[in-house]
Amino acid sequence: MDTLRLILDLCIILIGLYLILFKSYFSEKGKNLATKEDISGITSKIEIIKTNIQSSNLKQQDWFFESKKAVLDYYDNYVLWANDSMKQSIIVINNSTQPDIIRKTIDELNHQHSKVTNSLWRIFLYESDNEFTERIKTIYEETSVLHKLYIGFYLDIEGVAVKFNKFNQFAEKGVLLKQLHKDLKTERSSLLNKFFKERDSIKVDTLELTEKTMQIIRKKLKEKYPAVNSV
């Protein structure tokens, strides 16, 4: 904004210098006094310059606010994806024989993943700070490893839940399938143990990744958008 004001002032000064240095032109029209037509023409040119500068300033403001919105939208979507969606593993474990509930959880997690991915690309569109975007991208990729683990686990448990449902249908008809029921419980237990082992082997968790993301974005907001004091 200050730069544009300086440009406008400079243009006005240059026009003033033009009037001083070329008095001979105006003397022909009345003893060094510009005619009304001359003044009108100069005023018109100044107004055109003002209009162009204001238009440019508005475009820069639009880009500025869209850029800030892209950063904030990404943070909101990331937090929801990394923390809320993935923490629904408790729901899946507690409803490991309910395929409908598990499927709903899978769909919600994939939806959040899609939203945060789109938000990330918007940051790349507006933000030219490569160091900032690469740090955000790195954390996104680390979280994606967890996302893949959770989705794989949910899909496996969903498969077992479907089998349990079929078993219950047979049981209602009086068919004795004790061995099948035992096998399904063993399979479910094995999947749970595998999931916990793989999850614990990953050195970072969603809370840690979210904290990193918050610190990076907070720093960027303070540097680029001084009016924003916190996320």
PDB file of C-alpha atoms in Angstrom:
ATOM      1  CA  MET A   1       0.000   0.000   0.000  1.00  0.00           C
ATOM      2  CA  ASP A   2       2.817   2.439   0.925  1.00  0.00           C
ATOM      3  CA  THR A   3       4.678   1.542  -2.259  1.00  0.00           C
ATOM      4  CA  LEU A   4       1.667   2.361  -4.408  1.00  0.00           C
ATOM      5  CA  ARG A   5       1.228   5.694  -2.601  1.00  0.00           C
ATOM      6  CA  LEU A   6       4.872   6.556  -3.273  1.00  0.00           C
ATOM      7  CA  ILE A   7       4.393   5.757  -6.961  1.00  0.00           C
ATOM      8  CA  LEU A   8       1.361   8.057  -7.116  1.00  0.00           C
ATOM      9  CA  ASP A   9       3.223  10.875  -5.352  1.00  0.00           C
ATOM     10  CA  LEU A  10       6.169  10.434  -7.684  1.00  0.00           C
ATOM     11  CA  CYS A  11       3.910  10.717 -10.728  1.00  0.00           C
ATOM     12  CA  ILE A  12       2.400  13.947  -9.387  1.00  0.00           C
ATOM     13  CA  ILE A  13       5.875  15.359  -8.681  1.00  0.00           C
ATOM     14  CA  LEU A  14       7.029  14.507 -12.195  1.00  0.00           C
ATOM     15  CA  ILE A  15       4.021  16.265 -13.676  1.00  0.00           C
ATOM     16  CA  GLY A  16       4.801  19.295 -11.504  1.00  0.00           C
ATOM     17  CA  LEU A  17       8.389  19.307 -12.706  1.00  0.00           C
ATOM     18  CA  TYR A  18       7.126  19.101 -16.245  1.00  0.00           C
ATOM     19  CA  LEU A  19       5.087  22.252 -15.710  1.00  0.00           C
ATOM     20  CA  ILE A  20       8.071  24.110 -14.236  1.00  0.00           C
ATOM     21  CA  LEU A  21      10.690  23.041 -16.772  1.00  0.00           C
ATOM     22  CA  PHE A  22       8.559  23.697 -19.820  1.00  0.00           C
ATOM     23  CA  LYS A  23       7.058  27.102 -19.019  1.00  0.00           C
ATOM     24  CA  SER A  24       7.538  28.175 -22.601  1.00  0.00           C
ATOM     25  CA  TYR A  25       4.738  25.886 -23.625  1.00  0.00           C
ATOM     26  CA  PHE A  26       2.313  27.494 -21.213  1.00  0.00           C
ATOM     27  CA  SER A  27       3.479  31.071 -21.937  1.00  0.00           C
ATOM     28  CA  GLU A  28       2.061  30.738 -25.414  1.00  0.00           C
ATOM     29  CA  LYS A  29      -1.344  30.259 -23.837  1.00  0.00           C
ATOM     30  CA  GLY A  30      -1.284  33.123 -21.400  1.00  0.00           C
ATOM     31  CA  LYS A  31       1.746  34.362 -19.455  1.00  0.00           C
ATOM     32  CA  ASN A  32       2.950  31.081 -17.983  1.00  0.00           C
ATOM     33  CA  LEU A  33      -0.579  30.130 -16.878  1.00  0.00           C
ATOM     34  CA  ALA A  34      -2.031  26.936 -18.234  1.00  0.00           C
ATOM     35  CA  THR A  35      -5.444  27.159 -19.797  1.00  0.00           C
ATOM     36  CA  LYS A  36      -8.421  25.384 -18.275  1.00  0.00           C
ATOM     37  CA  GLU A  37      -8.058  22.767 -20.998  1.00  0.00           C
ATOM     38  CA  ASP A  38      -4.440  22.072 -19.987  1.00  0.00           C
ATOM     39  CA  ILE A  39      -5.336  21.783 -16.298  1.00  0.00           C
ATOM     40  CA  SER A  40      -8.265  19.535 -17.147  1.00  0.00           C
ATOM     41  CA  GLY A  41      -6.033  17.304 -19.247  1.00  0.00           C
ATOM     42  CA  ILE A  42      -3.406  17.028 -16.527  1.00  0.00           C
ATOM     43  CA  THR A  43      -6.062  16.354 -13.869  1.00  0.00           C
ATOM     44  CA  SER A  44      -7.553  13.675 -16.084  1.00  0.00           C
ATOM     45  CA  LYS A  45      -4.182  11.964 -16.438  1.00  0.00           C
ATOM     46  CA  ILE A  46      -3.666  12.051 -12.671  1.00  0.00           C
ATOM     47  CA  GLU A  47      -7.111  10.504 -12.131  1.00  0.00           C
ATOM     48  CA  ILE A  48      -6.282   7.753 -14.620  1.00  0.00           C
ATOM     49  CA  ILE A  49      -3.075   7.020 -12.715  1.00  0.00           C
ATOM     50  CA  LYS A  50      -5.019   6.955  -9.430  1.00  0.00           C
ATOM     51  CA  THR A  51      -7.614   4.590 -10.883  1.00  0.00           C
ATOM     52  CA  ASN A  52      -4.966   2.215 -12.219  1.00  0.00           C
ATOM     53  CA  ILE A  53      -3.124   2.192  -8.909  1.00  0.00           C
ATOM     54  CA  GLN A  54      -6.341   1.615  -6.946  1.00  0.00           C
ATOM     55  CA  SER A  55      -7.313  -1.229  -9.269  1.00  0.00           C
ATOM     56  CA  SER A  56      -3.892  -2.810  -8.858  1.00  0.00           C
ATOM     57  CA  ASN A  57      -4.122  -2.361  -5.101  1.00  0.00           C
ATOM     58  CA  LEU A  58      -7.519  -4.090  -4.963  1.00  0.00           C
ATOM     59  CA  LYS A  59      -6.174  -7.045  -6.935  1.00  0.00           C
ATOM     60  CA  GLN A  60      -3.239  -7.338  -4.552  1.00  0.00           C
ATOM     61  CA  GLN A  61      -5.593  -7.195  -1.571  1.00  0.00           C
ATOM     62  CA  ASP A  62      -7.763  -9.949  -3.084  1.00  0.00           C
ATOM     63  CA  TRP A  63      -4.696 -12.140  -3.611  1.00  0.00           C
ATOM     64  CA  PHE A  64      -3.496 -11.346  -0.082  1.00  0.00           C
ATOM     65  CA  PHE A  65      -6.765 -12.419   1.554  1.00  0.00           C
ATOM     66  CA  GLU A  66      -7.145 -15.507  -0.655  1.00  0.00           C
ATOM     67  CA  SER A  67      -3.595 -16.520   0.241  1.00  0.00           C
ATOM     68  CA  LYS A  68      -4.310 -16.138   3.956  1.00  0.00           C
ATOM     69  CA  LYS A  69      -7.584 -18.049   3.595  1.00  0.00           C
ATOM     70  CA  ALA A  70      -5.783 -20.911   1.841  1.00  0.00           C
ATOM     71  CA  VAL A  71      -3.351 -21.248   4.750  1.00  0.00           C
ATOM     72  CA  LEU A  72      -6.081 -21.131   7.408  1.00  0.00           C
ATOM     73  CA  ASP A  73      -8.347 -23.540   5.499  1.00  0.00           C
ATOM     74  CA  TYR A  74      -5.501 -26.015   5.223  1.00  0.00           C
ATOM     75  CA  TYR A  75      -4.847 -25.856   8.953  1.00  0.00           C
ATOM     76  CA  ASP A  76      -8.528 -26.405   9.800  1.00  0.00           C
ATOM     77  CA  ASN A  77      -8.824 -29.359   7.417  1.00  0.00           C
ATOM     78  CA  TYR A  78      -5.533 -30.862   8.552  1.00  0.00           C
ATOM     79  CA  VAL A  79      -6.487 -30.790  12.241  1.00  0.00           C
ATOM     80  CA  LEU A  80      -9.832 -32.432  11.495  1.00  0.00           C
ATOM     81  CA  TRP A  81      -8.185 -35.087   9.333  1.00  0.00           C
ATOM     82  CA  ALA A  82      -5.210 -35.869  11.570  1.00  0.00           C
ATOM     83  CA  ASN A  83      -6.917 -35.804  14.953  1.00  0.00           C
ATOM     84  CA  ASP A  84     -10.688 -36.207  14.790  1.00  0.00           C
ATOM     85  CA  SER A  85     -10.965 -38.665  11.910  1.00  0.00           C
ATOM     86  CA  MET A  86      -8.075 -40.924  12.849  1.00  0.00           C
ATOM     87  CA  LYS A  87      -9.085 -41.016  16.496  1.00  0.00           C
ATOM     88  CA  GLN A  88     -12.252 -42.761  15.395  1.00  0.00           C
ATOM     89  CA  SER A  89     -10.266 -46.004  15.555  1.00  0.00           C
ATOM     90  CA  ILE A  90     -11.845 -46.391  19.009  1.00  0.00           C
ATOM     91  CA  ILE A  91     -15.271 -46.427  17.350  1.00  0.00           C
ATOM     92  CA  VAL A  92     -14.121 -49.082  14.890  1.00  0.00           C
ATOM     93  CA  ILE A  93     -12.610 -51.266  17.614  1.00  0.00           C
ATOM     94  CA  ASN A  94     -15.714 -50.987  19.791  1.00  0.00           C
ATOM     95  CA  ASN A  95     -17.956 -51.826  16.817  1.00  0.00           C
ATOM     96  CA  SER A  96     -15.774 -54.427  15.144  1.00  0.00           C
ATOM     97  CA  THR A  97     -18.812 -56.543  14.249  1.00  0.00           C
ATOM     98  CA  GLN A  98     -20.791 -53.657  12.726  1.00  0.00           C
ATOM     99  CA  PRO A  99     -19.766 -53.209   9.067  1.00  0.00           C
ATOM    100  CA  ASP A 100     -22.086 -50.230   8.507  1.00  0.00           C
ATOM    101  CA  ILE A 101     -20.450 -48.208  11.286  1.00  0.00           C
ATOM    102  CA  ILE A 102     -16.981 -49.149  10.079  1.00  0.00           C
ATOM    103  CA  ARG A 103     -17.835 -48.196   6.491  1.00  0.00           C
ATOM    104  CA  LYS A 104     -19.098 -44.797   7.659  1.00  0.00           C
ATOM    105  CA  THR A 105     -15.807 -44.209   9.486  1.00  0.00           C
ATOM    106  CA  ILE A 106     -13.808 -45.168   6.387  1.00  0.00           C
ATOM    107  CA  ASP A 107     -15.826 -42.819   4.191  1.00  0.00           C
ATOM    108  CA  GLU A 108     -15.419 -39.936   6.644  1.00  0.00           C
ATOM    109  CA  LEU A 109     -11.667 -40.427   6.872  1.00  0.00           C
ATOM    110  CA  ASN A 110     -11.285 -40.577   3.094  1.00  0.00           C
ATOM    111  CA  HIS A 111     -13.429 -37.461   2.748  1.00  0.00           C
ATOM    112  CA  GLN A 112     -11.233 -35.549   5.178  1.00  0.00           C
ATOM    113  CA  HIS A 113      -8.137 -36.782   3.386  1.00  0.00           C
ATOM    114  CA  SER A 114      -9.523 -35.470   0.107  1.00  0.00           C
ATOM    115  CA  LYS A 115     -10.287 -32.056   1.649  1.00  0.00           C
ATOM    116  CA  VAL A 116      -6.839 -31.622   3.170  1.00  0.00           C
ATOM    117  CA  THR A 117      -5.191 -32.685  -0.099  1.00  0.00           C
ATOM    118  CA  ASN A 118      -7.150 -30.068  -2.043  1.00  0.00           C
ATOM    119  CA  SER A 119      -6.283 -27.461   0.593  1.00  0.00           C
ATOM    120  CA  LEU A 120      -2.602 -28.317   0.258  1.00  0.00           C
ATOM    121  CA  TRP A 121      -2.693 -27.690  -3.489  1.00  0.00           C
ATOM    122  CA  ARG A 122      -4.336 -24.299  -2.873  1.00  0.00           C
ATOM    123  CA  ILE A 123      -1.423 -23.352  -0.629  1.00  0.00           C
ATOM    124  CA  PHE A 124       0.980 -24.238  -3.435  1.00  0.00           C
ATOM    125  CA  LEU A 125      -1.089 -22.032  -5.750  1.00  0.00           C
ATOM    126  CA  TYR A 126      -0.906 -18.918  -3.560  1.00  0.00           C
ATOM    127  CA  GLU A 127       2.282 -19.332  -1.523  1.00  0.00           C
ATOM    128  CA  SER A 128       5.697 -18.720  -3.123  1.00  0.00           C
ATOM    129  CA  ASP A 129       7.724 -19.482   0.020  1.00  0.00           C
ATOM    130  CA  ASN A 130       9.237 -22.838  -0.960  1.00  0.00           C
ATOM    131  CA  GLU A 131      10.664 -23.525   2.486  1.00  0.00           C
ATOM    132  CA  PHE A 132       7.233 -23.073   4.057  1.00  0.00           C
ATOM    133  CA  THR A 133       5.386 -25.214   1.495  1.00  0.00           C
ATOM    134  CA  GLU A 134       7.964 -28.006   1.670  1.00  0.00           C
ATOM    135  CA  ARG A 135       7.733 -28.177   5.465  1.00  0.00           C
ATOM    136  CA  ILE A 136       3.952 -28.356   5.260  1.00  0.00           C
ATOM    137  CA  LYS A 137       4.157 -30.985   2.522  1.00  0.00           C
ATOM    138  CA  THR A 138       6.598 -33.101   4.558  1.00  0.00           C
ATOM    139  CA  ILE A 139       4.244 -33.214   7.544  1.00  0.00           C
ATOM    140  CA  TYR A 140       1.333 -33.977   5.216  1.00  0.00           C
ATOM    141  CA  GLU A 141       3.269 -36.944   3.796  1.00  0.00           C
ATOM    142  CA  GLU A 142       4.150 -38.204   7.288  1.00  0.00           C
ATOM    143  CA  THR A 143       0.491 -38.029   8.253  1.00  0.00           C
ATOM    144  CA  SER A 144      -0.432 -39.850   5.046  1.00  0.00           C
ATOM    145  CA  VAL A 145       1.591 -42.828   6.289  1.00  0.00           C
ATOM    146  CA  LEU A 146      -0.666 -42.945   9.339  1.00  0.00           C
ATOM    147  CA  HIS A 147      -3.721 -42.462   7.131  1.00  0.00           C
ATOM    148  CA  LYS A 148      -2.742 -45.488   5.052  1.00  0.00           C
ATOM    149  CA  LEU A 149      -2.254 -47.565   8.202  1.00  0.00           C
ATOM    150  CA  TYR A 150      -5.657 -46.594   9.621  1.00  0.00           C
ATOM    151  CA  ILE A 151      -7.497 -47.169   6.352  1.00  0.00           C
ATOM    152  CA  GLY A 152      -5.870 -50.573   5.900  1.00  0.00           C
ATOM    153  CA  PHE A 153      -6.847 -51.576   9.423  1.00  0.00           C
ATOM    154  CA  TYR A 154     -10.413 -50.323   9.014  1.00  0.00           C
ATOM    155  CA  LEU A 155     -10.827 -52.251   5.765  1.00  0.00           C
ATOM    156  CA  ASP A 156      -9.515 -55.452   7.346  1.00  0.00           C
ATOM    157  CA  ILE A 157     -11.838 -55.096  10.331  1.00  0.00           C
ATOM    158  CA  GLU A 158     -14.720 -54.316   7.985  1.00  0.00           C
ATOM    159  CA  GLY A 159     -14.094 -57.627   6.230  1.00  0.00           C
ATOM    160  CA  VAL A 160     -14.227 -59.496   9.528  1.00  0.00           C
ATOM    161  CA  ALA A 161     -17.397 -57.621  10.523  1.00  0.00           C
ATOM    162  CA  VAL A 162     -19.110 -58.738   7.317  1.00  0.00           C
ATOM    163  CA  LYS A 163     -18.186 -62.344   8.121  1.00  0.00           C
ATOM    164  CA  PHE A 164     -19.558 -61.962  11.653  1.00  0.00           C
ATOM    165  CA  ASN A 165     -22.836 -60.696  10.215  1.00  0.00           C
ATOM    166  CA  LYS A 166     -23.095 -63.716   7.956  1.00  0.00           C
ATOM    167  CA  PHE A 167     -22.283 -65.983  10.893  1.00  0.00           C
ATOM    168  CA  ASN A 168     -25.080 -64.408  12.939  1.00  0.00           C
ATOM    169  CA  GLN A 169     -27.505 -64.991  10.083  1.00  0.00           C
ATOM    170  CA  PHE A 170     -26.605 -68.678  10.034  1.00  0.00           C
ATOM    171  CA  ALA A 171     -26.803 -68.871  13.834  1.00  0.00           C
ATOM    172  CA  GLU A 172     -30.318 -67.468  13.767  1.00  0.00           C
ATOM    173  CA  LYS A 173     -31.272 -70.352  11.499  1.00  0.00           C
ATOM    174  CA  GLY A 174     -29.979 -72.831  14.052  1.00  0.00           C
ATOM    175  CA  VAL A 175     -26.808 -73.745  12.222  1.00  0.00           C
ATOM    176  CA  LEU A 176     -23.928 -74.534  14.605  1.00  0.00           C
ATOM    177  CA  LEU A 177     -20.751 -72.861  13.444  1.00  0.00           C
ATOM    178  CA  LYS A 178     -18.650 -72.837  16.578  1.00  0.00           C
ATOM    179  CA  GLN A 179     -15.363 -73.274  14.748  1.00  0.00           C
ATOM    180  CA  LEU A 180     -16.139 -70.427  12.339  1.00  0.00           C
ATOM    181  CA  HIS A 181     -16.992 -68.138  15.228  1.00  0.00           C
ATOM    182  CA  LYS A 182     -13.735 -69.075  16.934  1.00  0.00           C
ATOM    183  CA  ASP A 183     -11.776 -68.444  13.740  1.00  0.00           C
ATOM    184  CA  LEU A 184     -13.359 -65.024  13.273  1.00  0.00           C
ATOM    185  CA  LYS A 185     -12.505 -63.995  16.820  1.00  0.00           C
ATOM    186  CA  THR A 186      -8.931 -65.138  16.270  1.00  0.00           C
ATOM    187  CA  GLU A 187      -8.711 -63.205  13.007  1.00  0.00           C
ATOM    188  CA  ARG A 188     -10.069 -60.060  14.613  1.00  0.00           C
ATOM    189  CA  SER A 189      -7.639 -60.349  17.518  1.00  0.00           C
ATOM    190  CA  SER A 190      -4.754 -60.838  15.107  1.00  0.00           C
ATOM    191  CA  LEU A 191      -5.715 -57.734  13.120  1.00  0.00           C
ATOM    192  CA  LEU A 192      -5.933 -55.639  16.277  1.00  0.00           C
ATOM    193  CA  ASN A 193      -2.517 -56.779  17.469  1.00  0.00           C
ATOM    194  CA  LYS A 194      -0.987 -56.116  14.056  1.00  0.00           C
ATOM    195  CA  PHE A 195      -2.500 -52.630  13.919  1.00  0.00           C
ATOM    196  CA  PHE A 196      -1.304 -51.658  17.399  1.00  0.00           C
ATOM    197  CA  LYS A 197       2.185 -52.956  16.646  1.00  0.00           C
ATOM    198  CA  GLU A 198       2.477 -51.039  13.368  1.00  0.00           C
ATOM    199  CA  ARG A 199       1.013 -47.878  14.864  1.00  0.00           C
ATOM    200  CA  ASP A 200       3.408 -47.963  17.794  1.00  0.00           C
ATOM    201  CA  SER A 201       6.381 -48.526  15.474  1.00  0.00           C
ATOM    202  CA  ILE A 202       5.769 -45.164  13.790  1.00  0.00           C
ATOM    203  CA  LYS A 203       7.898 -42.611  15.615  1.00  0.00           C
ATOM    204  CA  VAL A 204       5.425 -39.732  15.388  1.00  0.00           C
ATOM    205  CA  ASP A 205       1.735 -39.464  16.155  1.00  0.00           C
ATOM    206  CA  THR A 206      -1.046 -37.195  14.976  1.00  0.00           C
ATOM    207  CA  LEU A 207      -0.795 -34.890  17.980  1.00  0.00           C
ATOM    208  CA  GLU A 208       2.897 -34.293  17.354  1.00  0.00           C
ATOM    209  CA  LEU A 209       2.347 -33.695  13.644  1.00  0.00           C
ATOM    210  CA  THR A 210      -0.518 -31.313  14.350  1.00  0.00           C
ATOM    211  CA  GLU A 211       1.661 -29.357  16.775  1.00  0.00           C
ATOM    212  CA  LYS A 212       4.384 -29.041  14.120  1.00  0.00           C
ATOM    213  CA  THR A 213       1.855 -27.846  11.566  1.00  0.00           C
ATOM    214  CA  MET A 214       0.440 -25.287  13.982  1.00  0.00           C
ATOM    215  CA  GLN A 215       3.882 -23.832  14.757  1.00  0.00           C
ATOM    216  CA  ILE A 216       4.851 -23.559  11.083  1.00  0.00           C
ATOM    217  CA  ILE A 217       1.583 -21.892  10.086  1.00  0.00           C
ATOM    218  CA  ARG A 218       1.592 -19.578  13.103  1.00  0.00           C
ATOM    219  CA  LYS A 219       5.096 -18.385  12.146  1.00  0.00           C
ATOM    220  CA  LYS A 220       4.001 -17.790   8.545  1.00  0.00           C
ATOM    221  CA  LEU A 221       0.907 -15.857   9.617  1.00  0.00           C
ATOM    222  CA  LYS A 222       2.927 -13.564  11.874  1.00  0.00           C
ATOM    223  CA  GLU A 223       5.485 -12.908   9.128  1.00  0.00           C
ATOM    224  CA  LYS A 224       3.161 -12.452   6.165  1.00  0.00           C
ATOM    225  CA  TYR A 225      -0.060 -11.308   7.826  1.00  0.00           C
ATOM    226  CA  PRO A 226       0.952  -9.090  10.794  1.00  0.00           C
ATOM    227  CA  ALA A 227      -2.680  -8.473  11.773  1.00  0.00           C
ATOM    228  CA  VAL A 228      -3.067 -12.164  12.609  1.00  0.00           C
ATOM    229  CA  ASN A 229      -1.559 -12.821  16.021  1.00  0.00           C
ATOM    230  CA  SER A 230      -2.497 -16.422  16.454  1.00  0.00           C
ATOM    231  CA  VAL A 231      -4.171 -19.365  14.794  1.00  0.00           C
TER     232      VAL A 231
END
